[in-house]
PDB file of C-alpha atoms in Angstrom:
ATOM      1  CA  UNK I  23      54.401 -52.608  -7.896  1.00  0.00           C
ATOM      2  CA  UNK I  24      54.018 -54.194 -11.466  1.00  0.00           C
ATOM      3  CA  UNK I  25      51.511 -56.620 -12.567  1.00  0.00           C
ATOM      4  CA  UNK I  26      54.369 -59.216 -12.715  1.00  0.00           C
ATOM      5  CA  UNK I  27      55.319 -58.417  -9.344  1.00  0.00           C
ATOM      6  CA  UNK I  28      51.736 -58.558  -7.955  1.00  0.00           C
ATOM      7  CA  UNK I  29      51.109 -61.700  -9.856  1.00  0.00           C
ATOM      8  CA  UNK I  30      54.167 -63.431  -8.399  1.00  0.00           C
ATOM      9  CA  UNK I  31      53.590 -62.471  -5.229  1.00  0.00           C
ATOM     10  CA  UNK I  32      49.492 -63.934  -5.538  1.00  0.00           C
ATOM     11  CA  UNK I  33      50.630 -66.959  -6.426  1.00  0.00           C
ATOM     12  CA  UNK I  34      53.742 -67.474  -3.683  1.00  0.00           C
ATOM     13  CA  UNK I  35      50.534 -66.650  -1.324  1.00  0.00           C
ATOM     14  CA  UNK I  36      48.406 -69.020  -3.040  1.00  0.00           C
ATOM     15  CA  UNK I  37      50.824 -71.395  -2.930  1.00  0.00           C
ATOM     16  CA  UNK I  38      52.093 -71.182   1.271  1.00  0.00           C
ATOM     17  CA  UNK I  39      48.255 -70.554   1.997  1.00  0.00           C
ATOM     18  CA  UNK I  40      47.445 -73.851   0.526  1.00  0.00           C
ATOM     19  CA  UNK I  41      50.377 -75.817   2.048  1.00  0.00           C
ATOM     20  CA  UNK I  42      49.757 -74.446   5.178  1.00  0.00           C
ATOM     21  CA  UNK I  43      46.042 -75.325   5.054  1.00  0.00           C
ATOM     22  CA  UNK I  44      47.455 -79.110   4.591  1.00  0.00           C
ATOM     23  CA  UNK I  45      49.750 -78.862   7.344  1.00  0.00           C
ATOM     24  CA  UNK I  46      47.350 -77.521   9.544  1.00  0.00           C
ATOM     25  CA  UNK I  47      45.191 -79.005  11.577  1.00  0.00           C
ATOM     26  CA  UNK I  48      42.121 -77.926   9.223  1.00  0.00           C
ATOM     27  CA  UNK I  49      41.473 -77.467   5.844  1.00  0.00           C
ATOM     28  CA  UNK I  50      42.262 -73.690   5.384  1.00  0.00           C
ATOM     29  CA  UNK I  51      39.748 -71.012   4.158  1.00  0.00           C
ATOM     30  CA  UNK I  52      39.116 -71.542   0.532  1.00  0.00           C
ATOM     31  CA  UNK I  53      41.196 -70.217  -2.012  1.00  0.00           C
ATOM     32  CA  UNK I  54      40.761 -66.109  -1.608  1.00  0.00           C
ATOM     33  CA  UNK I  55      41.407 -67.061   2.338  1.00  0.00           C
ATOM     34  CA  UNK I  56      44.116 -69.244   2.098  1.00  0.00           C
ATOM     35  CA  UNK I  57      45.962 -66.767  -0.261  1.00  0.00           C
ATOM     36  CA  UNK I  58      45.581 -63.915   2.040  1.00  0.00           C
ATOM     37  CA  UNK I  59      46.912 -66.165   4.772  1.00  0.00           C
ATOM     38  CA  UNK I  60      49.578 -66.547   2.184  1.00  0.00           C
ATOM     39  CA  UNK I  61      50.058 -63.056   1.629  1.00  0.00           C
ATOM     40  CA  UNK I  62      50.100 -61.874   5.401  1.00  0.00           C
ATOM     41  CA  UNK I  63      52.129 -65.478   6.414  1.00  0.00           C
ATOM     42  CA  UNK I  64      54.839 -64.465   3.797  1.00  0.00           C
ATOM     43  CA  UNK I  65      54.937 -61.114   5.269  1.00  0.00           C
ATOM     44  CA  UNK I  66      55.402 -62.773   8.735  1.00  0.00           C
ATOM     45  CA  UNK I  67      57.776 -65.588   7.788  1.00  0.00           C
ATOM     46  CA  UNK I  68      60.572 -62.920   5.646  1.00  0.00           C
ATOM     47  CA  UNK I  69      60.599 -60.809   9.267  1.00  0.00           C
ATOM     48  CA  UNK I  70      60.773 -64.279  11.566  1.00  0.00           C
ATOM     49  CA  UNK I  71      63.150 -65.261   8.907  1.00  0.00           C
ATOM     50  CA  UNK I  72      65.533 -62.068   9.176  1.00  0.00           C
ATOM     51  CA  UNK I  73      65.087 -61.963  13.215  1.00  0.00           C
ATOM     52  CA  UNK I  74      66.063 -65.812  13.482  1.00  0.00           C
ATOM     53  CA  UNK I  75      69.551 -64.184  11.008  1.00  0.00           C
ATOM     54  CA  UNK I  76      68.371 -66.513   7.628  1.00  0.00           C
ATOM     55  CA  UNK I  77      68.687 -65.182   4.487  1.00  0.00           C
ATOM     56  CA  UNK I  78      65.725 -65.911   2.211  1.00  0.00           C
ATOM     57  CA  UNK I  79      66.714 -66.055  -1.425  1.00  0.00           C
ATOM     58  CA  UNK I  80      64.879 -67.375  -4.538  1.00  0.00           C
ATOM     59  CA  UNK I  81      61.428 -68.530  -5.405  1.00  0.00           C
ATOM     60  CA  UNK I  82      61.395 -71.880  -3.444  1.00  0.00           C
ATOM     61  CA  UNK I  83      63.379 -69.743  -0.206  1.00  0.00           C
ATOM     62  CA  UNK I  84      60.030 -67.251  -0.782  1.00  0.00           C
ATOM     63  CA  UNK I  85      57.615 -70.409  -0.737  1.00  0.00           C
ATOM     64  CA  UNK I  86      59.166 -71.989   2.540  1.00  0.00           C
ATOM     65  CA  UNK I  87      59.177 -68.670   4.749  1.00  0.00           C
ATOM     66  CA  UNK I  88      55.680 -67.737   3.315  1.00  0.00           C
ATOM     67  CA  UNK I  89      53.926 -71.378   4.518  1.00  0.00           C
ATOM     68  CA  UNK I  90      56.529 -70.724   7.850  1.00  0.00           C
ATOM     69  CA  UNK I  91      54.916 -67.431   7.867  1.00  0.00           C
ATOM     70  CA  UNK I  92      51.167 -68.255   6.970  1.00  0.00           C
ATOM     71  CA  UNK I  93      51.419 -71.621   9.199  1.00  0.00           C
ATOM     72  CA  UNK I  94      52.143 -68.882  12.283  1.00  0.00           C
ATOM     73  CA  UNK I  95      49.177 -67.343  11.685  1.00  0.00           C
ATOM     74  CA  UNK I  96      47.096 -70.348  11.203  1.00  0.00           C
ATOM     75  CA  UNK I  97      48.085 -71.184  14.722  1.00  0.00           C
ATOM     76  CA  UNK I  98      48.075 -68.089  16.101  1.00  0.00           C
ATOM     77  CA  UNK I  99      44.418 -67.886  14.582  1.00  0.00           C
ATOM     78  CA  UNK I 100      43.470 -71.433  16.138  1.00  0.00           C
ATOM     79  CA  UNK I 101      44.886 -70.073  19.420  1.00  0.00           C
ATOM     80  CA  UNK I 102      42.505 -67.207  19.889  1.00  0.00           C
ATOM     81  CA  UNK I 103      39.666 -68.716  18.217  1.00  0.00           C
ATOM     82  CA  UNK I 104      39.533 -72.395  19.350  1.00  0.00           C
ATOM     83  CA  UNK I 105      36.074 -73.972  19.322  1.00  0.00           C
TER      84      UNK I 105
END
């Protein structure tokens, strides 16, 4: 992967990590936690996105199925480790 590529894809993750830390019920994890929730959410939201038959396209299509994606895992997170 380029540098481009690796910056691009940081700061989509940064970017759905810290919306989904808004739309969540808490706050996130900070900024290196919320982009790896990024990161792994935007992983998870492109295959939910393909198995539900939408076709992600463009930066904003990248941004919406990464906080989909990373607002999965913040739930799925809460689930197993509810106080």
């Amino acid at each position: 992967m380029e540098i481009q590529g690796l910056a691009i894809m940081l700061l989509i993750g940064a970017i759905s990590g810290w919306l989904a830390g808004l739309l969540s019920k808490g706050r996130g994890f900070g900024l290196f936690g919320n982009i790896v929730v990024g990161v792994v959410g935007a992983v998870i939201g492109r295959y939910l996105m393909a198995f539900l038959g939408f076709a992600v396209t463009g930066l904003l299509g990248a941004i919406i199925s990464a906080t989909l994606g990373a607002l999965v895992l913040l739930f799925t997170i809460n689930l197993i480790f509810r106080k």
